[in-house]
PDB file of C-alpha atoms in Angstrom:
ATOM      1  CA  MET A 278      -6.316  -0.318 -19.046  1.00 98.00           C
ATOM      2  CA  LYS A 279      -5.857  -3.167 -16.087  1.00 98.00           C
ATOM      3  CA  LEU A 280      -4.045  -2.301 -12.801  1.00 98.00           C
ATOM      4  CA  TYR A 281      -2.609  -4.746 -10.270  1.00 98.00           C
ATOM      5  CA  LEU A 282      -2.108  -2.973  -6.766  1.00 98.00           C
ATOM      6  CA  VAL A 283      -0.606  -5.143  -4.330  1.00 98.00           C
ATOM      7  CA  ARG A 284       0.921  -4.266  -0.738  1.00 98.00           C
ATOM      8  CA  HIS A 285       4.379  -4.984  -0.292  1.00 98.00           C
ATOM      9  CA  GLY A 286       5.901  -7.707   1.733  1.00 98.00           C
ATOM     10  CA  GLN A 287       6.491  -8.475   5.091  1.00 98.00           C
ATOM     11  CA  THR A 288       9.229  -6.825   7.241  1.00 98.00           C
ATOM     12  CA  PRO A 289      11.079  -7.222  10.201  1.00 97.00           C
ATOM     13  CA  TRP A 290       8.500  -4.497  11.616  1.00 97.00           C
ATOM     14  CA  ASN A 291       5.523  -5.859  10.526  1.00 96.00           C
ATOM     15  CA  LYS A 292       6.459  -9.406  12.302  1.00 95.00           C
ATOM     16  CA  ILE A 293       7.081  -7.068  15.723  1.00 95.00           C
ATOM     17  CA  HIS A 294       3.633  -5.061  15.468  1.00 93.00           C
ATOM     18  CA  ARG A 295       5.987  -2.092  14.716  1.00 94.00           C
ATOM     19  CA  ASN A 296       4.144   0.837  12.699  1.00 91.00           C
ATOM     20  CA  GLN A 297       6.788   1.901   9.582  1.00 95.00           C
ATOM     21  CA  GLY A 298       4.867   5.057   7.991  1.00 97.00           C
ATOM     22  CA  ARG A 299       7.663   6.943   5.972  1.00 97.00           C
ATOM     23  CA  SER A 300      10.630   4.649   7.745  1.00 97.00           C
ATOM     24  CA  ASP A 301      12.582   2.473   5.053  1.00 98.00           C
ATOM     25  CA  ILE A 302      12.649  -0.804   6.464  1.00 97.00           C
ATOM     26  CA  PRO A 303      13.516  -3.699   3.996  1.00 98.00           C
ATOM     27  CA  LEU A 304      11.513  -6.772   3.433  1.00 98.00           C
ATOM     28  CA  ASN A 305      12.346  -9.878   5.560  1.00 98.00           C
ATOM     29  CA  GLU A 306      13.371 -13.226   4.036  1.00 98.00           C
ATOM     30  CA  TYR A 307       9.715 -14.262   4.836  1.00 98.00           C
ATOM     31  CA  GLY A 308       8.739 -10.978   3.000  1.00 98.00           C
ATOM     32  CA  ARG A 309      10.835 -11.932  -0.028  1.00 98.00           C
ATOM     33  CA  GLU A 310       9.040 -15.238  -0.107  1.00 98.00           C
ATOM     34  CA  LEU A 311       5.442 -14.122  -0.603  1.00 98.00           C
ATOM     35  CA  ALA A 312       6.838 -11.779  -3.167  1.00 98.00           C
ATOM     36  CA  VAL A 313       8.364 -14.518  -5.164  1.00 98.00           C
ATOM     37  CA  LEU A 314       4.941 -16.401  -4.489  1.00 98.00           C
ATOM     38  CA  THR A 315       3.182 -13.886  -5.505  1.00 98.00           C
ATOM     39  CA  GLY A 316       5.232 -13.384  -8.799  1.00 97.00           C
ATOM     40  CA  LYS A 317       4.320 -16.795  -9.863  1.00 97.00           C
ATOM     41  CA  GLY A 318       0.711 -16.323  -9.495  1.00 97.00           C
ATOM     42  CA  LEU A 319       1.072 -13.350 -11.352  1.00 97.00           C
ATOM     43  CA  GLU A 320       3.651 -14.720 -14.468  1.00 95.00           C
ATOM     44  CA  LYS A 321       0.888 -14.860 -16.790  1.00 95.00           C
ATOM     45  CA  ILE A 322      -0.178 -11.435 -16.601  1.00 97.00           C
ATOM     46  CA  CYS A 323       1.865  -9.297 -19.787  1.00 96.00           C
ATOM     47  CA  PHE A 324       2.966  -6.007 -17.712  1.00 98.00           C
ATOM     48  CA  ASP A 325       3.905  -3.072 -19.790  1.00 97.00           C
ATOM     49  CA  TYR A 326       5.638  -1.414 -16.531  1.00 98.00           C
ATOM     50  CA  CYS A 327       5.571  -1.044 -13.056  1.00 98.00           C
ATOM     51  CA  ILE A 328       4.951   1.844 -10.699  1.00 98.00           C
ATOM     52  CA  THR A 329       6.120   1.660  -7.205  1.00 98.00           C
ATOM     53  CA  SER A 330       6.314   3.894  -4.318  1.00 98.00           C
ATOM     54  CA  PRO A 331      10.141   4.917  -3.600  1.00 98.00           C
ATOM     55  CA  LEU A 332      10.596   2.977  -0.066  1.00 98.00           C
ATOM     56  CA  LYS A 333      12.608  -0.098  -0.369  1.00 98.00           C
ATOM     57  CA  ARG A 334      10.088  -2.595   0.854  1.00 98.00           C
ATOM     58  CA  ALA A 335       7.573  -1.929  -1.813  1.00 98.00           C
ATOM     59  CA  LYS A 336      10.434  -1.359  -4.791  1.00 98.00           C
ATOM     60  CA  GLU A 337      11.600  -4.888  -3.514  1.00 98.00           C
ATOM     61  CA  THR A 338       8.383  -6.823  -3.697  1.00 98.00           C
ATOM     62  CA  ALA A 339       7.957  -5.273  -7.375  1.00 98.00           C
ATOM     63  CA  MET A 340      11.471  -6.802  -8.647  1.00 97.00           C
ATOM     64  CA  LEU A 341      10.700  -9.725  -7.056  1.00 98.00           C
ATOM     65  CA  ILE A 342       7.023 -10.071  -8.610  1.00 98.00           C
ATOM     66  CA  LEU A 343       8.302  -9.407 -11.979  1.00 97.00           C
ATOM     67  CA  LYS A 344      11.412 -11.343 -11.386  1.00 92.00           C
ATOM     68  CA  GLU A 345      13.302 -11.482 -15.171  1.00 81.00           C
ATOM     69  CA  LYS A 346      10.361  -9.560 -16.777  1.00 89.00           C
ATOM     70  CA  ASN A 347      12.264  -6.792 -18.528  1.00 90.00           C
ATOM     71  CA  ILE A 348       9.549  -3.994 -17.994  1.00 95.00           C
ATOM     72  CA  PRO A 349      10.228  -0.321 -16.864  1.00 96.00           C
ATOM     73  CA  ILE A 350      10.190   0.524 -12.908  1.00 97.00           C
ATOM     74  CA  LEU A 351       9.002   3.784 -12.139  1.00 98.00           C
ATOM     75  CA  GLU A 352       8.780   6.112  -8.657  1.00 98.00           C
ATOM     76  CA  ASP A 353       6.192   7.917  -7.758  1.00 98.00           C
ATOM     77  CA  ASP A 354       6.312   9.759  -4.574  1.00 98.00           C
ATOM     78  CA  ARG A 355       2.081   9.757  -3.937  1.00 98.00           C
ATOM     79  CA  LEU A 356       2.579   5.951  -3.761  1.00 98.00           C
ATOM     80  CA  ILE A 357       4.523   6.399  -0.351  1.00 98.00           C
ATOM     81  CA  GLU A 358       3.161   5.410   3.295  1.00 98.00           C
ATOM     82  CA  ILE A 359       1.335   8.015   5.331  1.00 98.00           C
ATOM     83  CA  SER A 360       3.699   9.358   7.467  1.00 98.00           C
ATOM     84  CA  PHE A 361       3.497   8.675  11.582  1.00 97.00           C
ATOM     85  CA  GLY A 362       5.551  11.427  12.040  1.00 97.00           C
ATOM     86  CA  ASP A 363       7.464  11.360  15.504  1.00 95.00           C
ATOM     87  CA  TYR A 364       5.746   8.372  16.370  1.00 96.00           C
ATOM     88  CA  GLU A 365       7.450   6.517  13.143  1.00 96.00           C
ATOM     89  CA  GLY A 366       8.479   2.990  15.001  1.00 94.00           C
ATOM     90  CA  VAL A 367       5.717   2.831  17.784  1.00 92.00           C
ATOM     91  CA  SER A 368       4.921  -0.470  18.813  1.00 93.00           C
ATOM     92  CA  TRP A 369       0.990  -1.064  18.351  1.00 89.00           C
ATOM     93  CA  LEU A 370       1.557  -4.282  21.392  1.00 91.00           C
ATOM     94  CA  GLU A 371       0.118  -3.167  24.785  1.00 87.00           C
ATOM     95  CA  GLU A 372       3.073  -4.647  26.516  1.00 90.00           C
ATOM     96  CA  ASP A 373       5.669  -2.688  24.013  1.00 90.00           C
ATOM     97  CA  TRP A 374       3.838   0.769  24.583  1.00 92.00           C
ATOM     98  CA  ASP A 375       5.756   3.871  24.634  1.00 90.00           C
ATOM     99  CA  PRO A 376       4.212   6.121  27.609  1.00 91.00           C
ATOM    100  CA  ARG A 377       5.050   9.094  25.253  1.00 87.00           C
ATOM    101  CA  VAL A 378       2.199   8.395  22.854  1.00 93.00           C
ATOM    102  CA  PRO A 379      -1.207   8.713  23.697  1.00 94.00           C
ATOM    103  CA  LYS A 380      -3.490   5.842  23.396  1.00 92.00           C
ATOM    104  CA  ASP A 381      -5.587   7.609  21.256  1.00 94.00           C
ATOM    105  CA  PHE A 382      -2.858   6.650  18.345  1.00 94.00           C
ATOM    106  CA  LEU A 383      -4.968   3.324  18.416  1.00 93.00           C
ATOM    107  CA  ASN A 384      -7.340   5.348  16.476  1.00 97.00           C
ATOM    108  CA  PHE A 385      -5.582   4.831  13.527  1.00 97.00           C
ATOM    109  CA  PHE A 386      -7.236   1.632  13.114  1.00 94.00           C
ATOM    110  CA  ASP A 387      -9.895   1.254  15.562  1.00 95.00           C
ATOM    111  CA  ALA A 388     -11.565   4.719  14.483  1.00 97.00           C
ATOM    112  CA  PRO A 389      -9.971   6.258  11.732  1.00 98.00           C
ATOM    113  CA  GLU A 390     -12.428   9.995  12.327  1.00 98.00           C
ATOM    114  CA  LYS A 391     -11.209  10.134  15.371  1.00 98.00           C
ATOM    115  CA  TYR A 392      -7.320   9.937  14.514  1.00 98.00           C
ATOM    116  CA  VAL A 393      -5.579  12.742  15.620  1.00 97.00           C
ATOM    117  CA  THR A 394      -2.319  12.983  13.515  1.00 97.00           C
ATOM    118  CA  PRO A 395       1.128  12.856  14.948  1.00 96.00           C
ATOM    119  CA  PRO A 396       3.544  15.398  14.933  1.00 96.00           C
ATOM    120  CA  ASN A 397       4.977  16.091  12.043  1.00 97.00           C
ATOM    121  CA  GLY A 398       2.895  13.376  10.474  1.00 98.00           C
ATOM    122  CA  GLU A 399       0.384  13.067   7.881  1.00 98.00           C
ATOM    123  CA  SER A 400      -3.326  13.421   8.212  1.00 98.00           C
ATOM    124  CA  PHE A 401      -5.841  10.727   6.252  1.00 98.00           C
ATOM    125  CA  GLU A 402      -7.182  13.527   4.026  1.00 98.00           C
ATOM    126  CA  SER A 403      -3.961  14.239   2.490  1.00 98.00           C
ATOM    127  CA  LEU A 404      -3.316  10.444   1.992  1.00 98.00           C
ATOM    128  CA  ILE A 405      -6.666  10.258   0.082  1.00 98.00           C
ATOM    129  CA  VAL A 406      -5.902  13.932  -1.752  1.00 98.00           C
ATOM    130  CA  ARG A 407      -2.563  12.725  -3.090  1.00 98.00           C
ATOM    131  CA  THR A 408      -3.166   8.886  -3.867  1.00 98.00           C
ATOM    132  CA  GLY A 409      -6.531  10.086  -5.673  1.00 98.00           C
ATOM    133  CA  GLU A 410      -4.398  12.710  -7.788  1.00 98.00           C
ATOM    134  CA  PHE A 411      -2.134   9.524  -8.681  1.00 98.00           C
ATOM    135  CA  LEU A 412      -4.967   7.350  -9.980  1.00 98.00           C
ATOM    136  CA  SER A 413      -6.727  10.183 -11.750  1.00 98.00           C
ATOM    137  CA  GLU A 414      -3.881  11.500 -13.588  1.00 98.00           C
ATOM    138  CA  LEU A 415      -3.288   7.198 -14.683  1.00 97.00           C
ATOM    139  CA  CYS A 416      -6.852   7.022 -15.466  1.00 97.00           C
ATOM    140  CA  ARG A 417      -6.779  10.439 -17.947  1.00 95.00           C
ATOM    141  CA  ASN A 418      -3.439   9.011 -19.121  1.00 94.00           C
ATOM    142  CA  GLU A 419      -4.784   8.100 -23.070  1.00 93.00           C
ATOM    143  CA  LYS A 420      -1.692   6.875 -24.409  1.00 94.00           C
ATOM    144  CA  ASP A 421      -1.667   3.534 -21.635  1.00 96.00           C
ATOM    145  CA  GLN A 422      -5.608   2.794 -21.716  1.00 95.00           C
ATOM    146  CA  ASP A 423      -4.628  -0.294 -23.236  1.00 96.00           C
ATOM    147  CA  LYS A 424      -1.774  -0.966 -20.973  1.00 98.00           C
ATOM    148  CA  THR A 425      -1.536  -3.428 -17.987  1.00 98.00           C
ATOM    149  CA  ILE A 426       0.324  -2.325 -14.711  1.00 98.00           C
ATOM    150  CA  LEU A 427       1.716  -3.279 -11.651  1.00 98.00           C
ATOM    151  CA  ILE A 428       1.346  -1.101  -8.690  1.00 98.00           C
ATOM    152  CA  SER A 429       3.399  -1.831  -5.987  1.00 98.00           C
ATOM    153  CA  THR A 430       2.511   0.194  -2.532  1.00 98.00           C
ATOM    154  CA  HIS A 431       1.455  -0.148   1.136  1.00 98.00           C
ATOM    155  CA  GLY A 432      -1.283  -0.770   3.425  1.00 98.00           C
ATOM    156  CA  ALA A 433      -2.973   2.880   3.937  1.00 98.00           C
ATOM    157  CA  ALA A 434      -1.735   4.225   0.426  1.00 98.00           C
ATOM    158  CA  LEU A 435      -3.367   1.475  -1.093  1.00 98.00           C
ATOM    159  CA  MET A 436      -6.302   1.476   0.937  1.00 98.00           C
ATOM    160  CA  ALA A 437      -6.894   5.244  -0.067  1.00 98.00           C
ATOM    161  CA  ILE A 438      -6.001   4.500  -3.649  1.00 98.00           C
ATOM    162  CA  LEU A 439      -9.357   2.089  -3.476  1.00 98.00           C
ATOM    163  CA  ASN A 440     -10.962   4.287  -1.636  1.00 98.00           C
ATOM    164  CA  ASN A 441     -10.790   6.958  -4.448  1.00 98.00           C
ATOM    165  CA  ILE A 442     -12.401   4.754  -6.536  1.00 98.00           C
ATOM    166  CA  ARG A 443     -15.312   3.893  -4.180  1.00 96.00           C
ATOM    167  CA  PRO A 444     -15.829   6.853  -2.014  1.00 89.00           C
ATOM    168  CA  VAL A 445     -16.414   5.999   2.008  1.00 95.00           C
ATOM    169  CA  PRO A 446     -17.285   8.048   5.054  1.00 97.00           C
ATOM    170  CA  LEU A 447     -13.397   8.066   6.835  1.00 98.00           C
ATOM    171  CA  LYS A 448     -14.526   6.207   9.601  1.00 97.00           C
ATOM    172  CA  ASP A 449     -14.843   3.128   6.878  1.00 98.00           C
ATOM    173  CA  PHE A 450     -11.295   3.817   5.612  1.00 98.00           C
ATOM    174  CA  TRP A 451     -10.613  -0.003   6.496  1.00 98.00           C
ATOM    175  CA  GLY A 452     -13.630  -1.659   5.276  1.00 95.00           C
ATOM    176  CA  GLU A 453     -12.427  -5.343   6.326  1.00 91.00           C
ATOM    177  CA  GLY A 454      -9.324  -4.850   7.422  1.00 94.00           C
ATOM    178  CA  VAL A 455      -5.558  -3.670   5.958  1.00 95.00           C
ATOM    179  CA  HIS A 456      -4.712  -5.892   3.304  1.00 97.00           C
ATOM    180  CA  LYS A 457      -2.368  -8.518   3.964  1.00 97.00           C
ATOM    181  CA  ASN A 458       1.158  -8.410   2.884  1.00 98.00           C
ATOM    182  CA  CYS A 459       1.631  -9.126  -0.874  1.00 98.00           C
ATOM    183  CA  ALA A 460      -2.219  -9.021  -1.339  1.00 98.00           C
ATOM    184  CA  VAL A 461      -3.434  -8.434  -4.822  1.00 98.00           C
ATOM    185  CA  SER A 462      -6.160  -6.035  -5.982  1.00 98.00           C
ATOM    186  CA  GLU A 463      -7.045  -5.823  -9.733  1.00 98.00           C
ATOM    187  CA  VAL A 464      -8.550  -2.574 -10.894  1.00 98.00           C
ATOM    188  CA  VAL A 465     -10.101  -2.480 -14.684  1.00 98.00           C
ATOM    189  CA  VAL A 466      -9.957   1.187 -15.872  1.00 98.00           C
ATOM    190  CA  GLU A 467     -12.676   2.020 -18.881  1.00 96.00           C
ATOM    191  CA  ASP A 468     -13.033   5.498 -20.788  1.00 94.00           C
ATOM    192  CA  GLY A 469     -11.391   7.000 -17.652  1.00 95.00           C
ATOM    193  CA  ILE A 470     -13.510   5.359 -14.728  1.00 97.00           C
ATOM    194  CA  PRO A 471     -11.907   3.102 -12.715  1.00 98.00           C
ATOM    195  CA  ARG A 472     -13.758   0.292 -11.007  1.00 98.00           C
ATOM    196  CA  ILE A 473     -12.510  -2.680  -8.637  1.00 98.00           C
ATOM    197  CA  VAL A 474     -12.761  -5.970  -9.823  1.00 98.00           C
ATOM    198  CA  SER A 475     -11.058  -7.739  -6.721  1.00 97.00           C
ATOM    199  CA  GLU A 476      -9.402  -7.233  -3.971  1.00 97.00           C
ATOM    200  CA  ASN A 477      -7.329  -7.901  -1.042  1.00 98.00           C
ATOM    201  CA  ARG A 478      -6.237 -11.553  -3.285  1.00 98.00           C
ATOM    202  CA  ILE A 479      -3.182 -13.861  -2.080  1.00 97.00           C
ATOM    203  CA  TYR A 480      -1.021 -16.002  -3.887  1.00 96.00           C
ATOM    204  CA  TYR A 481       0.678 -17.718  -1.166  1.00 94.00           C
TER     205      TYR A 481
END
């Protein structure tokens, strides 16, 4: 089994550094362009099917990458982005900071092990568990061991999937940083065991 995991293209909120979480923000024109270019970079890959987060930005990214390829596109809620709860839509920029949000919210990127889950939000631990269940179920699926699958998801959800393959302390959750929009990571699954082949590759 081969898995190609892609983070969605750019959205208007990405551009202005506003965190999205579960907010269903579509791609902007640049994000669509990135998805099309990524599709050209992957055009020789014979995907058997695609699994996507139910959010618009991930679904549209998948459709643009696949273009005219007539393959099934399935949705899985376990690929949805982490929820920021009451802090959805908050800007990461100092000049636009919402005074109702504590400054330690920035630990989300800077010190994940110290991150306090926002009211009505989702914890890193929950994200890692649900994406791990998704990956484990996929890898155990005997009928798909010879398949090549496109997976379209989000920055934190994608990193959680990869960190289920190479377990790391929560403080190292982000590794070298959140993946770029439309960056692709390749995973090979042999005898039910996933292995990362490449990570954060861009085609634009």
